[in-house]
Amino acid sequence: MTKQLKITAFMKPKPEKKKIEADEFGVITIDDDTSFRKFDDDDFVEDYGDIKRKKNSSIKSANSQMRDNTNPNNNNTNDGPRKCPFYKKIPGTKFAVDAFNFGLIPGIQFYFLSHFHYDHYIGLKKSFIGTIVCSPITGRLVMSQIGIAENQLIMIDIHQPIMIDGVQIIAIDAFHCPGAVLFLMNLPNGKRILHTGDFRASPAMEKDIYLTEKPIDQIYLDTTYCDPNYKFPAQDETLQAILNITKDHLEKYKQTLIVCGTYSIGKEKVFKIICSSLSLNLWVTTAKLKLLKCIDDKEINSYLVTDKTKAQVHVLPMKDINQRALREYLSEFGKKYSSVLAFKPTGWTEDGKSLSSVKPIIRDNISIYGIPYSEHSSYSELERFIKFFKPKTITPTVNVGNQKKRESMFKIFADWKTGDKKR
Ligand SMILES: [Zn+2]
């Protein structure tokens, strides 16, 4: 069943009825000020994991050469890669963003990768033969972790405009993980499209000369926390709180091992601020070291040591930030340390709305702090960002697989447009 919804967040549709047809992306353009998007529920099935999907014979044949390389979860070789959802393709271009799980996509020549998080590069394998556009950090990660050849990469530096297939592309810091960028696309027809990838909206973006030079027509938006319930402190406040907790703890217990939990990449600022403010050395696992080499942050590099007994700050996988594992870890060091202070930076949690409500879990000499440290925008940051840039169209890219959430997001977009003060 085909569903039609309006996501014309910052415009009023023209009342006259014209006979109009959707283009291949499902976008119906009436004039420069108005566009409607036809949504097919199948477009919104989230592209993670093993999901049932409709066969698409035309896509299947175009992708036959990629069949064995894509969608490792799909055991049915007759099925082929699933159809790329419309919101991953940029209308009027040969670009797709974070769309590696669909084989080679018909009409797409350039595969943009916003950052190196698994849910964005899922499906990307060494055998991929397309051209990838990304930041240099993401490029180095893609080469080192996946084995993609350098000649398949177009690496663009932040604030260095380049032309790709007649479109000017500008990468802008997304304030997400290292290497994460927003892609601003200036099309030959004058249309300006911004794809946020994953991002934490910041007031700094309101001063960005490239973002502000002309109005932005369409924003593909990271809607991870597009719900008024998602409140959490600014990153700087969280980092300051982490630093204060650490200082207090060290005052009481000088021989403390400080442990920070991380996933693959992201949350680096947590151990960075501890090392820089307290002049402490840093030790990380071999796997993390490989990632940090790609990130090549001069400041982080200056704290790193290879001998774990020579560093007071250790970075461990998030799964190891629990009482049992940390107690065992502490025992490796004999009498060197008397206690462990561990930080587990999380995204949003019900009790993490304010930093004052954060309470550690303490058992004997092990203290674990779950800290609300998000690399996605809070609801109020998203609201401020959209109200500042006033795009004509917002296309959500996260939580779109659920019709209820989708409808709630469109209601929010409409409220932002009309300046609803209730939220
Ligand atoms: Zn991400």
Coordinates of C-alpha atoms and ligand atoms in Angstrom, one line a residue:
M1 CA 0.0 0.0 0.0
T2 CA 1.3 3.4 -0.9
K3 CA 0.9 6.1 1.7
Q4 CA 1.2 9.8 1.0
L5 CA 2.4 12.1 3.7
K6 CA 3.5 15.7 3.5
I7 CA 6.8 16.6 5.0
T8 CA 6.8 20.1 3.7
A9 CA 8.0 21.5 7.0
F10 CA 8.6 25.1 6.0
M11 CA 6.2 25.8 3.2
K12 CA 2.6 25.8 2.4
P13 CA 1.5 23.6 -0.5
K14 CA -0.1 25.4 -3.5
P15 CA -3.9 24.9 -3.4
E16 CA -4.3 24.4 -7.1
K17 CA -4.5 20.8 -8.3
K18 CA -2.0 19.9 -11.0
K19 CA -1.5 16.6 -12.6
I20 CA 1.9 15.6 -11.3
E21 CA 4.0 12.5 -11.2
A22 CA 6.7 11.4 -8.9
D23 CA 10.2 11.0 -10.1
E24 CA 12.3 7.9 -9.5
F25 CA 13.0 9.1 -5.9
G26 CA 9.3 9.5 -5.1
V27 CA 9.7 13.2 -5.1
I28 CA 7.1 15.3 -6.7
T29 CA 8.2 18.9 -7.4
I30 CA 5.5 21.4 -8.2
D31 CA 7.7 24.4 -8.2
D32 CA 10.8 25.6 -6.4
D33 CA 8.9 26.4 -3.2
T34 CA 6.9 23.2 -2.9
S35 CA 7.6 19.6 -2.9
F36 CA 5.7 16.5 -1.8
R37 CA 7.2 13.2 -1.1
K38 CA 5.4 9.9 -1.6
F39 CA 6.3 7.5 1.1
D40 CA 6.1 3.8 0.6
D41 CA 6.2 1.9 3.9
D42 CA 8.7 -0.5 2.4
D43 CA 11.1 2.5 1.9
F44 CA 11.2 2.9 5.7
V45 CA 12.1 -0.6 6.7
E46 CA 15.3 0.1 8.5
D47 CA 18.3 -1.3 6.8
Y48 CA 19.8 -3.1 9.7
G49 CA 20.1 -6.8 10.4
D50 CA 18.2 -9.7 8.9
I51 CA 14.9 -8.2 7.6
K52 CA 12.4 -9.7 5.2
R53 CA 11.9 -7.6 2.1
K54 CA 10.2 -7.5 -1.2
K55 CA 12.0 -8.8 -4.2
N56 CA 12.9 -6.3 -6.7
S57 CA 13.8 -8.0 -9.9
S58 CA 15.2 -4.9 -11.7
I59 CA 17.5 -4.0 -8.9
K60 CA 18.5 -7.6 -8.5
S61 CA 19.8 -7.9 -12.0
A62 CA 21.7 -4.7 -11.7
N63 CA 23.3 -5.9 -8.6
S64 CA 24.0 -9.5 -9.6
Q65 CA 27.7 -8.9 -9.6
M66 CA 27.5 -7.8 -6.0
R67 CA 25.2 -10.5 -4.8
D68 CA 27.8 -12.4 -2.7
N69 CA 29.3 -9.3 -1.3
T70 CA 26.3 -7.6 0.2
N71 CA 23.9 -8.2 3.1
P72 CA 25.7 -11.0 5.0
N73 CA 22.5 -11.7 6.8
N74 CA 20.7 -12.7 3.7
N75 CA 21.0 -16.4 3.0
N76 CA 18.5 -16.4 0.2
T77 CA 20.7 -15.9 -2.9
N78 CA 17.7 -15.5 -5.1
D79 CA 16.7 -12.4 -3.2
G80 CA 19.6 -10.1 -4.0
P81 CA 20.2 -6.9 -2.2
R82 CA 17.2 -5.0 -1.1
K83 CA 16.1 -1.8 -2.8
C84 CA 17.8 1.3 -1.5
P85 CA 15.3 3.5 0.4
F86 CA 14.7 6.9 -1.3
Y87 CA 16.0 8.9 1.7
K88 CA 19.5 7.6 1.1
K89 CA 19.6 8.9 -2.5
I90 CA 20.0 12.6 -3.3
P91 CA 17.5 13.7 -5.9
G92 CA 19.0 15.3 -9.0
T93 CA 22.4 13.8 -8.4
K94 CA 24.2 10.5 -8.8
F95 CA 24.9 10.4 -5.0
A96 CA 23.8 8.1 -2.3
V97 CA 24.7 8.6 1.4
D98 CA 25.4 5.8 3.9
A99 CA 24.0 3.3 1.4
F100 CA 26.3 0.3 1.2
N101 CA 23.8 -2.4 2.0
F102 CA 22.1 -2.4 -1.4
G103 CA 24.8 -3.5 -3.8
L104 CA 25.5 -1.2 -6.7
I105 CA 22.5 1.1 -6.8
P106 CA 21.2 2.0 -10.3
G107 CA 21.8 5.6 -11.2
I108 CA 24.4 6.1 -8.3
Q109 CA 28.0 6.7 -9.1
F110 CA 29.3 8.2 -5.8
Y111 CA 28.7 6.6 -2.4
F112 CA 29.1 9.1 0.4
L113 CA 30.0 7.9 3.8
S114 CA 29.2 10.4 6.6
H115 CA 31.3 8.6 9.2
F116 CA 32.7 5.3 10.3
H117 CA 30.0 3.8 12.5
Y118 CA 28.7 0.4 11.6
D119 CA 25.1 1.2 11.0
H120 CA 26.3 3.7 8.3
Y121 CA 28.8 1.6 6.5
I122 CA 27.0 -1.7 6.9
G123 CA 27.4 -3.8 3.8
L124 CA 30.7 -2.3 2.8
K125 CA 33.3 -4.9 2.0
K126 CA 36.7 -5.1 0.5
S127 CA 35.1 -6.3 -2.8
F128 CA 33.1 -3.1 -3.2
I129 CA 33.9 -1.5 -6.5
G130 CA 32.2 1.9 -6.3
T131 CA 33.7 5.3 -5.4
I132 CA 33.4 6.5 -1.8
V133 CA 33.3 10.1 -0.8
C134 CA 34.3 10.8 2.8
S135 CA 36.6 12.7 5.2
P136 CA 40.2 11.8 5.4
I137 CA 39.8 10.2 8.8
T138 CA 36.9 8.1 7.6
G139 CA 38.9 7.3 4.5
R140 CA 41.8 6.0 6.6
L141 CA 39.4 3.9 8.7
V142 CA 37.8 2.5 5.6
M143 CA 41.2 1.5 4.2
S144 CA 42.5 0.1 7.5
Q145 CA 39.4 -1.7 8.8
I146 CA 37.7 -2.8 5.5
G147 CA 40.6 -2.9 3.1
I148 CA 39.2 -0.5 0.5
A149 CA 41.8 0.8 -2.0
E150 CA 42.9 4.4 -1.8
N151 CA 42.1 5.0 -5.4
Q152 CA 38.4 4.3 -4.7
L153 CA 38.2 7.1 -2.2
I154 CA 37.6 10.8 -2.7
M155 CA 38.6 12.3 0.6
I156 CA 37.4 15.8 1.3
D157 CA 38.8 18.1 4.0
I158 CA 36.5 20.2 6.1
H159 CA 35.7 23.6 4.5
Q160 CA 37.5 22.7 1.3
P161 CA 34.8 22.8 -1.4
I162 CA 35.3 20.4 -4.3
M163 CA 33.2 19.6 -7.4
I164 CA 31.9 16.1 -7.9
D165 CA 29.9 15.5 -11.1
G166 CA 29.0 19.2 -11.4
V167 CA 27.9 19.5 -7.7
Q168 CA 29.9 21.5 -5.2
I169 CA 30.5 19.5 -2.0
I170 CA 31.5 21.0 1.3
A171 CA 32.3 18.9 4.3
I172 CA 31.5 20.4 7.7
D173 CA 32.4 19.1 11.2
A174 CA 29.4 17.1 12.5
F175 CA 30.6 17.1 16.1
H176 CA 29.8 13.4 16.2
C177 CA 32.7 10.9 16.2
P178 CA 36.1 11.7 14.7
G179 CA 35.9 12.0 10.9
A180 CA 32.1 12.6 11.0
V181 CA 31.0 15.3 8.6
L182 CA 27.9 17.0 7.3
F183 CA 27.7 17.1 3.5
L184 CA 26.5 20.4 2.0
M185 CA 25.7 20.0 -1.7
N186 CA 25.2 22.9 -4.0
L187 CA 23.5 21.6 -7.1
P188 CA 23.9 23.3 -10.5
N189 CA 20.2 24.3 -10.4
G190 CA 20.9 26.3 -7.3
K191 CA 19.3 23.9 -4.9
R192 CA 21.2 23.5 -1.6
I193 CA 20.9 20.2 0.2
L194 CA 22.4 19.4 3.6
H195 CA 22.9 15.8 4.7
T196 CA 23.7 15.7 8.4
G197 CA 24.8 12.0 8.7
D198 CA 24.9 11.6 12.5
F199 CA 25.5 14.9 14.2
R200 CA 25.3 16.9 17.3
A201 CA 23.8 20.3 16.3
S202 CA 25.9 23.2 17.6
P203 CA 25.5 27.0 17.7
A204 CA 28.9 27.0 15.9
M205 CA 27.0 25.7 12.8
E206 CA 24.9 28.9 12.9
K207 CA 28.1 30.9 12.2
D208 CA 29.5 28.5 9.5
I209 CA 30.1 30.6 6.4
Y210 CA 29.2 27.8 4.0
L211 CA 26.0 26.8 5.8
T212 CA 24.8 30.4 6.2
E213 CA 25.8 31.9 2.8
K214 CA 22.4 31.1 1.3
P215 CA 19.2 29.4 2.5
I216 CA 19.3 25.6 2.6
D217 CA 16.4 24.0 0.7
Q218 CA 16.4 20.5 2.1
I219 CA 18.0 18.9 5.1
Y220 CA 18.4 15.1 5.6
L221 CA 18.3 15.1 9.3
D222 CA 19.7 12.8 12.0
T223 CA 16.5 12.3 14.0
T224 CA 17.9 9.9 16.6
Y225 CA 16.5 12.0 19.5
C226 CA 13.7 13.9 17.7
D227 CA 11.3 13.7 20.6
P228 CA 10.9 16.3 23.4
N229 CA 11.6 13.6 26.0
Y230 CA 15.2 13.5 25.0
K231 CA 16.9 16.0 27.2
F232 CA 20.5 15.9 28.2
P233 CA 23.3 18.3 29.1
A234 CA 25.6 20.0 26.6
Q235 CA 28.8 18.1 25.9
D236 CA 31.0 20.7 27.5
E237 CA 29.0 20.5 30.8
T238 CA 29.3 16.7 30.8
L239 CA 33.0 16.9 30.2
Q240 CA 33.5 19.4 33.0
A241 CA 31.5 17.1 35.3
I242 CA 33.7 14.2 34.4
L243 CA 36.7 16.2 35.2
N244 CA 35.4 17.4 38.5
I245 CA 34.4 13.8 39.5
T246 CA 38.0 12.7 38.6
K247 CA 39.7 15.5 40.5
D248 CA 37.6 14.8 43.6
H249 CA 38.2 11.1 43.5
L250 CA 42.0 11.6 43.0
E251 CA 42.1 13.9 45.9
K252 CA 40.7 11.2 48.2
Y253 CA 42.4 8.2 46.5
K254 CA 45.6 9.1 44.8
Q255 CA 46.3 5.6 43.6
T256 CA 43.3 5.4 41.4
L257 CA 43.1 3.7 38.0
I258 CA 40.9 5.7 35.7
V259 CA 39.0 3.7 33.1
C260 CA 36.9 5.0 30.2
G261 CA 34.6 2.8 28.2
T262 CA 34.3 3.2 24.4
Y263 CA 32.8 1.4 21.5
S264 CA 34.8 1.5 18.2
I265 CA 35.1 5.2 17.7
G266 CA 33.4 8.1 19.4
K267 CA 33.5 9.5 23.0
E268 CA 37.3 10.2 22.7
K269 CA 36.8 13.6 24.3
V270 CA 36.1 11.9 27.6
F271 CA 39.6 10.5 28.0
K272 CA 41.2 13.4 26.2
I273 CA 40.0 16.0 28.8
I274 CA 41.1 13.8 31.7
C275 CA 44.6 13.3 30.2
S276 CA 45.0 16.9 29.2
S277 CA 43.7 18.6 32.4
L278 CA 45.5 16.2 34.7
S279 CA 48.6 15.5 32.6
L280 CA 48.1 11.8 32.7
N281 CA 49.3 9.1 30.3
L282 CA 46.9 7.0 28.3
W283 CA 46.8 3.3 27.4
V284 CA 44.4 1.6 25.0
T285 CA 43.9 -1.9 23.6
T286 CA 45.6 -3.0 20.4
A287 CA 42.3 -2.8 18.5
K288 CA 41.6 0.7 19.8
L289 CA 45.2 1.7 19.0
K290 CA 44.6 0.7 15.3
L291 CA 41.6 3.0 15.2
L292 CA 43.4 5.9 17.0
K293 CA 46.2 5.7 14.4
C294 CA 43.6 6.4 11.6
I295 CA 42.2 9.2 13.7
D296 CA 45.7 10.6 14.2
D297 CA 44.7 13.2 16.8
K298 CA 48.0 14.9 17.7
E299 CA 46.8 15.6 21.2
I300 CA 45.7 12.0 21.9
N301 CA 48.9 10.7 20.4
S302 CA 50.9 12.8 22.8
Y303 CA 49.3 11.0 25.9
L304 CA 49.6 7.5 24.5
V305 CA 52.0 4.9 25.9
T306 CA 52.4 1.3 25.0
D307 CA 53.3 0.0 28.5
K308 CA 50.0 -0.2 30.4
T309 CA 51.8 0.1 33.8
K310 CA 52.9 3.6 32.8
A311 CA 49.5 5.0 32.2
Q312 CA 46.9 6.0 34.8
V313 CA 44.1 6.3 32.2
H314 CA 43.0 3.2 30.4
V315 CA 40.4 2.8 27.6
L316 CA 38.5 -0.4 27.6
P317 CA 35.6 -1.8 25.6
M318 CA 32.2 -0.7 27.0
K319 CA 31.3 -4.3 27.7
D320 CA 34.1 -4.5 30.3
I321 CA 32.8 -1.6 32.3
N322 CA 31.2 -3.6 35.0
Q323 CA 32.1 -4.5 38.6
R324 CA 33.3 -8.0 37.9
A325 CA 35.4 -7.3 34.9
L326 CA 37.0 -4.2 36.5
R327 CA 37.8 -6.0 39.7
E328 CA 39.6 -8.6 37.7
Y329 CA 41.3 -6.0 35.7
L330 CA 42.5 -4.1 38.8
S331 CA 44.0 -7.3 40.1
E332 CA 46.4 -7.4 37.1
F333 CA 48.3 -4.4 38.7
G334 CA 48.9 -5.9 42.1
K335 CA 49.3 -3.1 44.7
K336 CA 49.9 -0.3 42.2
Y337 CA 46.3 1.0 42.5
S338 CA 43.9 1.0 45.4
S339 CA 40.8 1.8 43.5
V340 CA 39.1 2.1 40.0
L341 CA 37.1 5.1 38.8
A342 CA 35.3 4.1 35.6
F343 CA 33.2 6.2 33.2
K344 CA 30.6 4.7 31.0
P345 CA 29.5 7.4 28.6
T346 CA 26.0 6.7 27.3
G347 CA 23.6 8.5 25.0
W348 CA 20.3 9.3 26.6
T349 CA 19.1 7.6 29.8
E350 CA 15.9 8.4 31.8
D351 CA 17.9 9.4 34.9
G352 CA 20.6 11.2 32.9
K353 CA 18.6 14.3 32.1
S354 CA 20.7 16.4 34.5
L355 CA 24.3 15.8 35.7
S356 CA 23.4 16.4 39.3
S357 CA 21.2 13.2 39.2
V358 CA 24.1 11.0 38.0
K359 CA 25.0 8.6 40.8
P360 CA 27.8 6.2 40.7
I361 CA 27.5 2.5 41.3
I362 CA 30.1 1.8 44.0
R363 CA 31.2 -1.6 45.4
D364 CA 34.2 -1.5 47.6
N365 CA 36.9 0.2 45.7
I366 CA 35.2 0.2 42.2
S367 CA 33.1 3.2 41.3
I368 CA 31.3 3.3 37.9
Y369 CA 29.7 6.4 36.6
G370 CA 27.1 6.1 33.8
I371 CA 27.4 9.6 32.2
P372 CA 25.0 11.2 29.7
Y373 CA 27.4 12.0 27.0
S374 CA 25.7 12.1 23.6
E375 CA 27.2 12.5 20.2
H376 CA 23.7 13.1 18.7
S377 CA 21.6 16.3 19.1
S378 CA 19.2 16.6 22.0
Y379 CA 15.6 17.5 21.1
S380 CA 16.2 21.2 21.9
E381 CA 19.4 21.3 19.9
L382 CA 17.6 19.8 16.9
E383 CA 14.8 22.3 17.3
R384 CA 17.2 25.3 17.5
F385 CA 19.1 24.0 14.4
I386 CA 16.0 23.6 12.3
K387 CA 14.4 26.9 13.4
F388 CA 17.7 28.6 12.5
F389 CA 18.2 27.1 9.0
K390 CA 14.5 26.9 8.1
P391 CA 14.8 24.3 5.4
K392 CA 11.9 24.0 3.0
T393 CA 12.0 20.2 3.4
I394 CA 13.2 18.0 6.2
T395 CA 13.8 14.4 5.4
P396 CA 14.3 12.3 8.6
T397 CA 16.9 9.6 8.3
V398 CA 16.6 7.8 11.7
N399 CA 13.6 6.1 13.3
V400 CA 11.8 6.1 10.0
G401 CA 11.0 2.4 10.0
N402 CA 8.2 3.0 12.5
Q403 CA 5.1 4.7 11.1
K404 CA 4.0 6.1 14.5
K405 CA 7.4 7.7 15.1
R406 CA 7.4 9.0 11.6
E407 CA 4.1 10.7 12.0
S408 CA 5.2 12.1 15.3
M409 CA 8.3 13.6 13.7
F410 CA 6.3 15.2 10.9
K411 CA 4.0 16.8 13.5
I412 CA 7.1 18.1 15.3
F413 CA 8.5 19.6 12.1
A414 CA 5.1 21.3 11.4
D415 CA 5.1 22.7 14.9
W416 CA 8.6 24.0 14.5
K417 CA 7.5 25.8 11.4
T418 CA 4.6 27.4 13.0
G419 CA 6.6 28.3 16.0
D420 CA 4.5 26.2 18.4
K421 CA 5.5 27.2 21.9
K422 CA 4.0 24.2 23.7
R423 CA 7.0 22.0 23.3
Ligands
ZN1 ZN 27.2 7.6 14.3

